[in-house]
Structures are given as structure tokens and as C-alpha cells.
């Protein structure tokens, strides 16, 4: 019973201290300069973000649109440090106010997380069916790629054995193809 009471008192003390800190910040309000104008004293920060190389194109976007949009939304400056790059990651530096730089980092991670998962399916197709799949001058396969938005590669081998056809895209794109 004594241990339970001590734990309850400890928990109550921790909760009271947390409440004090919250109320103290709300009650005191922002720091004020000598003329009474609220003043926040946050200095610009630099945040280093490691981005897997396979996601760089998504983070930058077509013509730099995605990274420019993140910079515009967060009022930050983002640049890549190529001297810190490796085969598997590139490093970007976010410069700005602490909250804005942190938001930019979150947006970069969300951009990566929202990318569809690319899958690959390999099919072995009998060579006597390849003419129907490819079509005259490749028009059937081009139409399938355009319609499904799935990349379709056909192994270029001669002979009567089965040929490898590789489908690359999201699960939905592969299903359509």
C-alpha cells in the first residue's frame, strides 16, 4: 500500500509540474521589448535531412516544383549538399526559423511517404503469343503502357522458348496492364 501511495504522489507531482509549465507559459505571454511590442527571439536554424537517392526525384519534383512549393509554404530555403551525398542518400539542408524548418522537414518526409510503392512482375510468355502482345510496330504494347501507365519491357531474344515480359508500376497499374 505504501508503494502505491508513493507512486500516486509522484504521478500527481509530475502532472502538477507539467501543468505549472503550461500555465506559466500562457500566463507570462511572449517576451516584450522596451516599447511593449511582443518579441520572439528565435534564431534561424539549419536542419540536415537525409533522403534516399531513389526518392530524390519525387522530393525535387518536375522542374523543381515540389521543393519550391515546400520552400514557399514554409518560408525556408532548401539546398542539397552534394559533398555529403553517398550512393544511397543525398543530404538536404533546410534553413529558416525553427518551426518553419521543422515543418519543411515534415513536408519532405510526407512527400516521400505519399509516393506509391513501385512493384515489378515478371511473366514468362510463350513466343508464339508475342506477336499479339507487341502488335504491328509495337503499337499494342505502346497502347497498353499508355492506358495502364505501367512500364512493359519484353526480352529481346530469338527462338521458340518463352520470353520474359517485365511489368513495372504500382499494383493497380500492373493489374490493368
CSV table of N, CA and C in Angstrom, one decimal:
chain,number,residue,atom,x,y,z
A,1,UNK,N,0.8,-1.2,0.0
A,1,UNK,CA,0.0,0.0,0.0
A,1,UNK,C,0.9,1.2,0.0
A,2,UNK,N,2.0,1.2,0.7
A,2,UNK,CA,2.9,2.4,0.8
A,2,UNK,C,3.5,2.7,-0.5
A,3,UNK,N,3.8,1.7,-1.3
A,3,UNK,CA,4.4,1.9,-2.6
A,3,UNK,C,3.4,2.5,-3.6
A,4,UNK,N,2.2,2.1,-3.5
A,4,UNK,CA,1.1,2.6,-4.4
A,4,UNK,C,0.9,4.1,-4.1
A,5,UNK,N,0.9,4.5,-2.8
A,5,UNK,CA,0.6,5.9,-2.4
A,5,UNK,C,1.8,6.7,-2.9
A,6,UNK,N,3.1,6.2,-2.8
A,6,UNK,CA,4.2,7.0,-3.2
A,6,UNK,C,4.2,7.2,-4.8
A,7,UNK,N,3.8,6.2,-5.5
A,7,UNK,CA,3.7,6.3,-7.0
A,7,UNK,C,2.6,7.3,-7.3
A,8,UNK,N,1.5,7.3,-6.6
A,8,UNK,CA,0.4,8.2,-6.9
A,8,UNK,C,0.8,9.7,-6.6
A,9,UNK,N,1.6,9.8,-5.5
A,9,UNK,CA,2.0,11.2,-5.2
A,9,UNK,C,3.1,11.6,-6.2
A,10,UNK,N,3.9,10.7,-6.7
A,10,UNK,CA,4.9,11.0,-7.7
A,10,UNK,C,4.3,11.4,-9.0
A,11,UNK,N,3.2,10.7,-9.4
A,11,UNK,CA,2.5,11.0,-10.6
A,11,UNK,C,1.8,12.3,-10.5
A,12,UNK,N,1.2,12.6,-9.3
A,12,UNK,CA,0.5,13.8,-9.1
A,12,UNK,C,1.5,15.0,-9.2
A,13,UNK,N,2.7,14.8,-8.6
A,13,UNK,CA,3.7,15.9,-8.6
A,13,UNK,C,4.1,16.2,-10.0
A,14,UNK,N,4.3,15.1,-10.8
A,14,UNK,CA,4.8,15.3,-12.2
A,14,UNK,C,3.7,16.0,-13.0
A,15,UNK,N,2.4,15.6,-12.8
A,15,UNK,CA,1.3,16.3,-13.5
A,15,UNK,C,1.2,17.8,-13.1
A,16,UNK,N,1.4,18.0,-11.8
A,16,UNK,CA,1.3,19.4,-11.3
A,16,UNK,C,2.4,20.3,-11.9
A,17,UNK,N,3.6,19.7,-12.0
A,17,UNK,CA,4.7,20.4,-12.6
A,17,UNK,C,4.5,20.7,-14.1
A,18,UNK,N,4.0,19.7,-14.8
A,18,UNK,CA,3.7,19.9,-16.2
A,18,UNK,C,2.6,21.0,-16.4
A,19,UNK,N,1.6,21.0,-15.6
A,19,UNK,CA,0.5,22.0,-15.6
A,19,UNK,C,1.1,23.4,-15.3
A,20,UNK,N,2.0,23.4,-14.3
A,20,UNK,CA,2.6,24.7,-14.0
A,20,UNK,C,3.4,25.3,-15.2
A,21,UNK,N,4.1,24.4,-15.9
A,21,UNK,CA,4.9,24.9,-17.0
A,21,UNK,C,4.0,25.4,-18.1
A,22,UNK,N,2.9,24.7,-18.4
A,22,UNK,CA,1.9,25.1,-19.4
A,22,UNK,C,1.3,26.4,-19.0
A,23,UNK,N,0.8,26.5,-17.8
A,23,UNK,CA,0.1,27.7,-17.4
A,23,UNK,C,1.1,28.9,-17.3
A,24,UNK,N,2.3,28.6,-16.8
A,24,UNK,CA,3.3,29.7,-16.7
A,24,UNK,C,3.6,30.3,-18.1
A,25,UNK,N,3.7,29.5,-19.1
A,25,UNK,CA,4.0,30.0,-20.5
A,25,UNK,C,2.8,30.8,-21.0
A,26,UNK,N,1.6,30.3,-20.7
A,26,UNK,CA,0.4,31.0,-21.2
A,26,UNK,C,0.2,32.3,-20.4
A,27,UNK,N,0.5,32.3,-19.2
A,27,UNK,CA,0.2,33.4,-18.3
A,27,UNK,C,1.3,34.5,-18.6
A,28,UNK,N,2.5,34.1,-18.7
A,28,UNK,CA,3.6,35.1,-18.9
A,28,UNK,C,3.5,35.8,-20.3
A,29,UNK,N,3.0,35.0,-21.3
A,29,UNK,CA,2.9,35.6,-22.7
A,29,UNK,C,4.2,35.7,-23.3
A,30,UNK,N,4.2,36.3,-24.5
A,30,UNK,CA,5.5,36.4,-25.2
A,30,UNK,C,6.4,37.5,-24.6
A,31,UNK,N,7.6,37.4,-24.8
A,31,UNK,CA,8.5,38.4,-24.2
A,31,UNK,C,8.2,39.7,-24.9
A,32,UNK,N,8.4,40.8,-24.2
A,32,UNK,CA,8.1,42.2,-24.8
A,32,UNK,C,9.3,43.0,-24.8
A,33,UNK,N,9.5,43.8,-25.9
A,33,UNK,CA,10.7,44.7,-25.9
A,33,UNK,C,10.3,45.9,-25.1
A,34,UNK,N,11.2,46.9,-24.9
A,34,UNK,CA,11.0,48.0,-24.1
A,34,UNK,C,9.9,48.9,-24.5
A,35,UNK,N,9.4,48.8,-25.8
A,35,UNK,CA,8.3,49.6,-26.2
A,35,UNK,C,7.0,48.8,-26.1
A,36,UNK,N,7.0,47.6,-25.5
A,36,UNK,CA,5.8,46.9,-25.2
A,36,UNK,C,5.3,46.0,-26.4
A,37,UNK,N,6.1,45.9,-27.5
A,37,UNK,CA,5.7,45.1,-28.6
A,37,UNK,C,6.2,43.7,-28.4
A,38,UNK,N,5.3,42.7,-28.6
A,38,UNK,CA,5.7,41.3,-28.4
A,38,UNK,C,7.0,41.0,-29.3
A,39,UNK,N,7.9,40.2,-28.7
A,39,UNK,CA,9.1,39.9,-29.4
A,39,UNK,C,9.4,38.4,-29.2
A,40,UNK,N,9.6,37.7,-30.3
A,40,UNK,CA,10.0,36.3,-30.3
A,40,UNK,C,11.5,36.3,-30.6
A,41,UNK,N,12.3,35.6,-29.9
A,41,UNK,CA,13.7,35.5,-30.1
A,41,UNK,C,14.1,34.2,-30.7
A,42,UNK,N,13.6,33.9,-31.8
A,42,UNK,CA,14.1,32.6,-32.4
A,42,UNK,C,15.0,32.9,-33.6
A,43,UNK,N,16.2,32.3,-33.5
A,43,UNK,CA,17.2,32.4,-34.5
A,43,UNK,C,17.0,31.4,-35.6
A,44,UNK,N,17.4,31.8,-36.8
A,44,UNK,CA,17.3,30.8,-37.9
A,44,UNK,C,18.2,29.5,-37.5
A,45,UNK,N,17.6,28.4,-38.0
A,45,UNK,CA,18.3,27.1,-37.8
A,45,UNK,C,18.6,26.4,-39.1
A,46,UNK,N,19.4,25.5,-39.1
A,46,UNK,CA,19.7,24.6,-40.2
A,46,UNK,C,19.4,23.2,-39.8
A,47,UNK,N,18.6,22.5,-40.6
A,47,UNK,CA,18.2,21.1,-40.3
A,47,UNK,C,18.8,20.3,-41.5
A,48,UNK,N,19.5,19.2,-41.2
A,48,UNK,CA,20.0,18.3,-42.2
A,48,UNK,C,19.1,17.1,-42.3
A,49,UNK,N,18.7,16.9,-43.5
A,49,UNK,CA,17.7,15.7,-43.8
A,49,UNK,C,18.4,14.8,-44.8
A,50,UNK,N,18.4,13.5,-44.5
A,50,UNK,CA,19.0,12.5,-45.4
A,50,UNK,C,17.8,11.9,-46.2
A,51,UNK,N,18.0,12.0,-47.5
A,51,UNK,CA,16.9,11.5,-48.4
A,51,UNK,C,17.4,10.3,-49.2
A,52,UNK,N,16.8,9.2,-49.2
A,52,UNK,CA,17.2,8.1,-50.0
A,52,UNK,C,17.3,8.5,-51.5
A,53,UNK,N,18.3,8.1,-52.2
A,53,UNK,CA,18.5,8.5,-53.6
A,53,UNK,C,17.3,8.2,-54.4
A,54,UNK,N,16.7,7.1,-54.2
A,54,UNK,CA,15.5,6.7,-55.0
A,54,UNK,C,14.3,7.6,-54.9
A,55,UNK,N,14.3,8.5,-53.8
A,55,UNK,CA,13.2,9.4,-53.6
A,55,UNK,C,13.5,10.8,-54.0
A,56,UNK,N,14.8,11.1,-54.4
A,56,UNK,CA,15.2,12.5,-54.7
A,56,UNK,C,14.3,13.1,-55.8
A,57,UNK,N,14.0,12.4,-56.9
A,57,UNK,CA,13.2,12.9,-58.0
A,57,UNK,C,11.8,13.3,-57.5
A,58,UNK,N,11.3,12.6,-56.5
A,58,UNK,CA,9.9,12.9,-56.0
A,58,UNK,C,10.0,14.1,-55.1
A,59,UNK,N,11.0,14.3,-54.3
A,59,UNK,CA,11.2,15.4,-53.4
A,59,UNK,C,11.4,16.7,-54.2
A,60,UNK,N,12.2,16.6,-55.3
A,60,UNK,CA,12.5,17.8,-56.1
A,60,UNK,C,11.3,18.1,-57.0
A,61,UNK,N,10.7,17.1,-57.6
A,61,UNK,CA,9.6,17.3,-58.4
A,61,UNK,C,10.0,17.8,-59.8
A,62,UNK,N,9.0,17.7,-60.7
A,62,UNK,CA,9.2,18.1,-62.1
A,62,UNK,C,9.6,19.6,-62.2
A,63,UNK,N,10.8,19.9,-62.7
A,63,UNK,CA,11.3,21.2,-62.8
A,63,UNK,C,11.5,21.9,-61.4
A,64,UNK,N,11.7,21.1,-60.4
A,64,UNK,CA,11.9,21.6,-59.1
A,64,UNK,C,10.6,22.1,-58.4
A,65,UNK,N,9.4,21.8,-59.0
A,65,UNK,CA,8.2,22.3,-58.4
A,65,UNK,C,7.9,21.9,-57.0
A,66,UNK,N,8.1,20.7,-56.6
A,66,UNK,CA,7.8,20.2,-55.3
A,66,UNK,C,8.6,20.9,-54.2
A,67,UNK,N,9.9,20.9,-54.4
A,67,UNK,CA,10.8,21.6,-53.5
A,67,UNK,C,10.5,23.1,-53.4
A,68,UNK,N,10.2,23.7,-54.5
A,68,UNK,CA,9.9,25.1,-54.5
A,68,UNK,C,8.6,25.4,-53.7
A,69,UNK,N,7.6,24.5,-53.9
A,69,UNK,CA,6.4,24.6,-53.2
A,69,UNK,C,6.6,24.5,-51.6
A,70,UNK,N,7.4,23.5,-51.2
A,70,UNK,CA,7.7,23.4,-49.8
A,70,UNK,C,8.4,24.6,-49.3
A,71,UNK,N,9.3,25.2,-50.0
A,71,UNK,CA,10.0,26.4,-49.6
A,71,UNK,C,9.1,27.5,-49.5
A,72,UNK,N,8.1,27.6,-50.4
A,72,UNK,CA,7.2,28.7,-50.4
A,72,UNK,C,6.2,28.6,-49.2
A,73,UNK,N,5.7,27.4,-49.0
A,73,UNK,CA,4.7,27.2,-47.9
A,73,UNK,C,5.4,27.4,-46.5
A,74,UNK,N,6.6,27.1,-46.4
A,74,UNK,CA,7.3,27.2,-45.1
A,74,UNK,C,8.2,28.3,-44.9
A,75,UNK,N,8.4,29.1,-45.9
A,75,UNK,CA,9.3,30.3,-45.9
A,75,UNK,C,10.7,29.9,-45.5
A,76,UNK,N,11.2,28.8,-46.1
A,76,UNK,CA,12.5,28.3,-45.8
A,76,UNK,C,13.3,28.3,-47.1
A,77,UNK,N,14.6,28.0,-46.9
A,77,UNK,CA,15.5,27.8,-48.1
A,77,UNK,C,16.0,26.4,-48.0
A,78,UNK,N,15.9,25.6,-49.1
A,78,UNK,CA,16.4,24.2,-49.1
A,78,UNK,C,17.4,24.1,-50.2
A,79,UNK,N,18.5,23.5,-49.8
A,79,UNK,CA,19.5,23.2,-50.9
A,79,UNK,C,20.2,21.8,-50.5
A,80,UNK,N,20.8,21.2,-51.5
A,80,UNK,CA,21.4,19.9,-51.4
A,80,UNK,C,22.9,20.1,-51.2
A,81,UNK,N,23.5,19.3,-50.3
A,81,UNK,CA,24.9,19.3,-50.1
A,81,UNK,C,25.5,18.1,-50.8
A,82,UNK,N,25.9,18.3,-52.0
A,82,UNK,CA,26.4,17.1,-52.8
A,82,UNK,C,27.7,16.5,-52.2
A,83,UNK,N,28.5,17.3,-51.5
A,83,UNK,CA,29.7,16.7,-50.9
A,83,UNK,C,29.4,15.7,-49.7
A,84,UNK,N,28.2,15.8,-49.2
A,84,UNK,CA,27.8,14.8,-48.2
A,84,UNK,C,27.0,13.6,-48.7
A,85,UNK,N,26.8,13.6,-50.0
A,85,UNK,CA,26.0,12.5,-50.7
A,85,UNK,C,26.8,11.2,-50.7
A,86,UNK,N,26.0,10.1,-50.6
A,86,UNK,CA,26.6,8.8,-50.8
A,86,UNK,C,25.8,8.1,-52.0
A,87,UNK,N,26.1,6.8,-52.2
A,87,UNK,CA,25.4,6.1,-53.2
A,87,UNK,C,23.9,5.9,-52.9
A,88,UNK,N,23.6,5.9,-51.6
A,88,UNK,CA,22.3,5.6,-51.2
A,88,UNK,C,21.5,6.8,-50.7
A,89,UNK,N,22.1,7.8,-50.3
A,89,UNK,CA,21.4,9.0,-49.7
A,89,UNK,C,22.0,10.3,-50.3
A,90,UNK,N,21.1,11.3,-50.3
A,90,UNK,CA,21.6,12.7,-50.6
A,90,UNK,C,21.1,13.5,-49.4
A,91,UNK,N,21.9,14.5,-49.0
A,91,UNK,CA,21.6,15.4,-47.9
A,91,UNK,C,21.1,16.7,-48.3
A,92,UNK,N,20.0,17.1,-47.7
A,92,UNK,CA,19.5,18.5,-48.0
A,92,UNK,C,19.5,19.3,-46.7
A,93,UNK,N,19.8,20.5,-46.8
A,93,UNK,CA,19.8,21.4,-45.7
A,93,UNK,C,18.7,22.4,-45.8
A,94,UNK,N,17.9,22.5,-44.7
A,94,UNK,CA,16.8,23.4,-44.6
A,94,UNK,C,17.2,24.5,-43.7
A,95,UNK,N,17.1,25.8,-44.2
A,95,UNK,CA,17.4,26.9,-43.4
A,95,UNK,C,16.2,27.8,-43.2
A,96,UNK,N,15.9,28.2,-42.0
A,96,UNK,CA,14.8,29.0,-41.7
A,96,UNK,C,14.5,29.1,-40.2
A,97,UNK,N,13.4,29.7,-39.8
A,97,UNK,CA,13.0,29.8,-38.4
A,97,UNK,C,12.7,28.3,-37.9
A,98,UNK,N,12.9,28.1,-36.6
A,98,UNK,CA,12.8,26.7,-36.1
A,98,UNK,C,11.5,26.0,-36.5
A,99,UNK,N,10.3,26.6,-36.3
A,99,UNK,CA,9.1,26.0,-36.6
A,99,UNK,C,8.9,25.8,-38.1
A,100,UNK,N,9.3,26.7,-38.9
A,100,UNK,CA,9.2,26.6,-40.3
A,100,UNK,C,10.1,25.6,-40.9
A,101,UNK,N,11.3,25.5,-40.4
A,101,UNK,CA,12.3,24.5,-40.9
A,101,UNK,C,11.8,23.1,-40.5
A,102,UNK,N,11.2,23.0,-39.3
A,102,UNK,CA,10.7,21.7,-38.9
A,102,UNK,C,9.5,21.3,-39.7
A,103,UNK,N,8.6,22.2,-40.1
A,103,UNK,CA,7.5,21.9,-41.0
A,103,UNK,C,8.0,21.5,-42.3
A,104,UNK,N,9.0,22.2,-42.9
A,104,UNK,CA,9.6,21.8,-44.2
A,104,UNK,C,10.1,20.3,-44.1
A,105,UNK,N,10.8,20.0,-43.0
A,105,UNK,CA,11.3,18.6,-42.9
A,105,UNK,C,10.1,17.6,-42.9
A,106,UNK,N,9.0,17.9,-42.2
A,106,UNK,CA,7.8,17.1,-42.2
A,106,UNK,C,7.3,16.9,-43.6
A,107,UNK,N,7.2,18.1,-44.3
A,107,UNK,CA,6.6,18.0,-45.6
A,107,UNK,C,7.5,17.2,-46.6
A,108,UNK,N,8.8,17.2,-46.4
A,108,UNK,CA,9.7,16.4,-47.2
A,108,UNK,C,9.4,14.9,-46.9
A,109,UNK,N,9.3,14.6,-45.6
A,109,UNK,CA,9.1,13.2,-45.2
A,109,UNK,C,7.7,12.7,-45.7
A,110,UNK,N,6.7,13.6,-45.7
A,110,UNK,CA,5.3,13.3,-46.2
A,110,UNK,C,5.4,13.0,-47.7
A,111,UNK,N,6.1,13.8,-48.4
A,111,UNK,CA,6.3,13.7,-49.9
A,111,UNK,C,6.8,12.3,-50.2
A,112,UNK,N,7.8,11.9,-49.4
A,112,UNK,CA,8.4,10.5,-49.6
A,112,UNK,C,7.4,9.5,-49.3
A,113,UNK,N,6.7,9.6,-48.1
A,113,UNK,CA,5.7,8.6,-47.7
A,113,UNK,C,4.5,8.5,-48.6
A,114,UNK,N,4.2,9.5,-49.3
A,114,UNK,CA,3.0,9.5,-50.2
A,114,UNK,C,3.3,9.0,-51.5
A,115,UNK,N,4.5,8.6,-51.8
A,115,UNK,CA,4.8,8.0,-53.1
A,115,UNK,C,4.3,6.6,-53.2
A,116,UNK,N,3.7,6.3,-54.4
A,116,UNK,CA,3.1,4.9,-54.5
A,116,UNK,C,4.3,3.9,-54.5
A,117,UNK,N,4.0,2.8,-54.0
A,117,UNK,CA,5.0,1.7,-54.0
A,117,UNK,C,5.1,1.1,-55.4
A,118,UNK,N,6.3,1.1,-55.9
A,118,UNK,CA,6.5,0.6,-57.3
A,118,UNK,C,6.9,-0.9,-57.1
A,119,UNK,N,6.2,-1.7,-57.9
A,119,UNK,CA,6.4,-3.2,-57.9
A,119,UNK,C,6.8,-3.6,-59.3
A,120,UNK,N,7.3,-4.9,-59.3
A,120,UNK,CA,7.7,-5.5,-60.6
A,120,UNK,C,7.2,-6.9,-60.7
A,121,UNK,N,6.6,-7.2,-61.8
A,121,UNK,CA,6.0,-8.5,-62.1
A,121,UNK,C,6.7,-9.0,-63.3
A,122,UNK,N,7.3,-10.2,-63.2
A,122,UNK,CA,7.9,-10.9,-64.4
A,122,UNK,C,7.0,-12.0,-64.8
A,123,UNK,N,6.7,-12.0,-66.1
A,123,UNK,CA,5.9,-13.1,-66.7
A,123,UNK,C,6.7,-13.8,-67.8
A,124,UNK,N,6.5,-15.1,-67.9
A,124,UNK,CA,7.1,-15.8,-68.9
A,124,UNK,C,6.0,-16.1,-70.0
A,125,UNK,N,6.2,-15.6,-71.1
A,125,UNK,CA,5.1,-15.6,-72.2
A,125,UNK,C,5.6,-16.5,-73.3
A,126,UNK,N,4.8,-17.4,-73.8
A,126,UNK,CA,5.2,-18.3,-75.0
A,126,UNK,C,5.5,-17.4,-76.2
A,127,UNK,N,6.6,-17.7,-76.9
A,127,UNK,CA,7.0,-16.9,-78.0
A,127,UNK,C,5.9,-16.8,-79.1
A,128,UNK,N,5.0,-17.8,-79.3
A,128,UNK,CA,4.0,-17.7,-80.3
A,128,UNK,C,2.9,-16.7,-79.9
A,129,UNK,N,2.9,-16.2,-78.7
A,129,UNK,CA,1.9,-15.2,-78.3
A,129,UNK,C,2.5,-13.8,-78.3
A,130,UNK,N,3.8,-13.6,-78.6
A,130,UNK,CA,4.4,-12.3,-78.5
A,130,UNK,C,3.9,-11.4,-79.6
A,131,UNK,N,3.6,-11.9,-80.8
A,131,UNK,CA,3.2,-11.1,-81.9
A,131,UNK,C,1.9,-10.3,-81.5
A,132,UNK,N,1.0,-11.0,-80.9
A,132,UNK,CA,-0.3,-10.4,-80.4
A,132,UNK,C,-0.1,-9.3,-79.4
A,133,UNK,N,0.9,-9.6,-78.5
A,133,UNK,CA,1.1,-8.7,-77.4
A,133,UNK,C,1.8,-7.4,-77.9
A,134,UNK,N,2.8,-7.6,-78.7
A,134,UNK,CA,3.6,-6.5,-79.2
A,134,UNK,C,2.8,-5.7,-80.2
A,135,UNK,N,2.2,-6.4,-81.2
A,135,UNK,CA,1.4,-5.7,-82.2
A,135,UNK,C,2.3,-5.2,-83.3
A,136,UNK,N,1.6,-4.7,-84.4
A,136,UNK,CA,2.4,-4.2,-85.5
A,136,UNK,C,3.2,-2.9,-85.1
A,137,UNK,N,4.5,-3.0,-85.3
A,137,UNK,CA,5.5,-1.9,-84.9
A,137,UNK,C,5.4,-1.5,-83.5
A,138,UNK,N,4.9,-2.5,-82.6
A,138,UNK,CA,4.9,-2.2,-81.2
A,138,UNK,C,3.7,-1.4,-80.7
A,139,UNK,N,2.6,-1.3,-81.6
A,139,UNK,CA,1.5,-0.4,-81.2
A,139,UNK,C,0.7,-1.0,-80.1
A,140,UNK,N,0.5,-2.3,-80.0
A,140,UNK,CA,-0.3,-2.9,-78.9
A,140,UNK,C,0.4,-2.6,-77.5
A,141,UNK,N,1.7,-2.9,-77.5
A,141,UNK,CA,2.4,-2.7,-76.2
A,141,UNK,C,2.4,-1.2,-75.8
A,142,UNK,N,2.6,-0.3,-76.8
A,142,UNK,CA,2.6,1.1,-76.5
A,142,UNK,C,1.2,1.5,-76.0
A,143,UNK,N,0.1,1.0,-76.6
A,143,UNK,CA,-1.2,1.3,-76.1
A,143,UNK,C,-1.4,0.8,-74.7
A,144,UNK,N,-1.0,-0.4,-74.4
A,144,UNK,CA,-1.1,-0.9,-73.0
A,144,UNK,C,-0.3,-0.1,-72.0
A,145,UNK,N,0.8,0.4,-72.4
A,145,UNK,CA,1.6,1.2,-71.5
A,145,UNK,C,0.9,2.6,-71.2
A,146,UNK,N,0.4,3.2,-72.3
A,146,UNK,CA,-0.3,4.4,-72.2
A,146,UNK,C,-1.5,4.3,-71.3
A,147,UNK,N,-2.3,3.3,-71.6
A,147,UNK,CA,-3.6,3.1,-70.9
A,147,UNK,C,-3.4,2.7,-69.4
A,148,UNK,N,-2.4,1.8,-69.1
A,148,UNK,CA,-2.2,1.4,-67.8
A,148,UNK,C,-1.2,2.2,-67.0
A,149,UNK,N,-0.4,3.0,-67.7
A,149,UNK,CA,0.7,3.8,-67.1
A,149,UNK,C,1.7,2.9,-66.4
A,150,UNK,N,1.8,1.7,-66.9
A,150,UNK,CA,2.8,0.7,-66.4
A,150,UNK,C,3.8,0.5,-67.5
A,151,UNK,N,5.1,0.4,-67.0
A,151,UNK,CA,6.2,0.2,-68.0
A,151,UNK,C,6.2,-1.3,-68.3
A,152,UNK,N,6.3,-1.6,-69.6
A,152,UNK,CA,6.3,-3.0,-70.1
A,152,UNK,C,7.5,-3.2,-70.9
A,153,UNK,N,8.4,-4.2,-70.5
A,153,UNK,CA,9.6,-4.5,-71.2
A,153,UNK,C,9.5,-5.9,-71.7
A,154,UNK,N,9.9,-6.2,-72.9
A,154,UNK,CA,9.9,-7.5,-73.5
A,154,UNK,C,11.3,-7.9,-73.8
A,155,UNK,N,11.7,-9.1,-73.3
A,155,UNK,CA,13.0,-9.6,-73.5
A,155,UNK,C,13.2,-9.8,-75.0
A,156,UNK,N,14.4,-9.3,-75.5
A,156,UNK,CA,14.6,-9.4,-77.0
A,156,UNK,C,15.5,-10.6,-77.3
A,157,UNK,N,14.9,-11.8,-77.3
A,157,UNK,CA,15.7,-13.0,-77.6
A,157,UNK,C,15.0,-13.7,-78.8
A,158,UNK,N,15.8,-14.4,-79.6
A,158,UNK,CA,15.2,-15.2,-80.7
A,158,UNK,C,15.0,-16.6,-80.2
A,159,UNK,N,14.2,-17.3,-80.9
A,159,UNK,CA,14.0,-18.7,-80.6
A,159,UNK,C,12.5,-19.0,-80.2
A,160,UNK,N,12.3,-20.2,-79.9
A,160,UNK,CA,10.9,-20.7,-79.6
A,160,UNK,C,10.5,-20.8,-78.2
A,161,UNK,N,11.5,-20.5,-77.3
A,161,UNK,CA,11.3,-20.7,-75.9
A,161,UNK,C,10.5,-19.5,-75.3
A,162,UNK,N,10.0,-19.6,-74.1
A,162,UNK,CA,9.2,-18.5,-73.5
A,162,UNK,C,10.1,-17.2,-73.4
A,163,UNK,N,9.5,-16.1,-73.5
A,163,UNK,CA,10.2,-14.8,-73.4
A,163,UNK,C,9.7,-14.1,-72.1
A,164,UNK,N,10.7,-13.4,-71.5
A,164,UNK,CA,10.4,-12.7,-70.3
A,164,UNK,C,9.8,-11.3,-70.6
A,165,UNK,N,8.6,-11.0,-69.9
A,165,UNK,CA,7.9,-9.7,-70.0
A,165,UNK,C,7.9,-9.2,-68.6
A,166,UNK,N,8.5,-8.0,-68.4
A,166,UNK,CA,8.6,-7.4,-67.1
A,166,UNK,C,7.6,-6.2,-67.1
A,167,UNK,N,6.7,-6.2,-66.1
A,167,UNK,CA,5.8,-5.1,-65.8
A,167,UNK,C,6.3,-4.3,-64.6
A,168,UNK,N,6.4,-3.0,-64.7
A,168,UNK,CA,6.9,-2.2,-63.6
A,168,UNK,C,5.9,-1.0,-63.4
A,169,UNK,N,5.4,-0.9,-62.1
A,169,UNK,CA,4.4,0.2,-61.8
A,169,UNK,C,3.8,-0.1,-60.4
A,170,UNK,N,2.8,0.6,-60.1
A,170,UNK,CA,2.1,0.3,-58.9
A,170,UNK,C,1.2,-1.0,-59.0
A,171,UNK,N,0.8,-1.5,-58.0
A,171,UNK,CA,-0.1,-2.7,-58.1
A,171,UNK,C,-1.2,-2.6,-59.0
A,172,UNK,N,-1.9,-1.4,-58.9
A,172,UNK,CA,-3.1,-1.1,-59.7
A,172,UNK,C,-2.7,-1.0,-61.2
A,173,UNK,N,-1.5,-0.4,-61.5
A,173,UNK,CA,-1.1,-0.2,-62.9
A,173,UNK,C,-0.7,-1.6,-63.5
A,174,UNK,N,-0.1,-2.4,-62.7
A,174,UNK,CA,0.2,-3.8,-63.1
A,174,UNK,C,-1.0,-4.6,-63.4
A,175,UNK,N,-2.0,-4.5,-62.5
A,175,UNK,CA,-3.3,-5.2,-62.7
A,175,UNK,C,-4.0,-4.8,-64.0
A,176,UNK,N,-4.0,-3.5,-64.3
A,176,UNK,CA,-4.6,-3.0,-65.5
A,176,UNK,C,-3.8,-3.5,-66.7
A,177,UNK,N,-2.5,-3.5,-66.7
A,177,UNK,CA,-1.7,-4.0,-67.8
A,177,UNK,C,-1.9,-5.5,-68.0
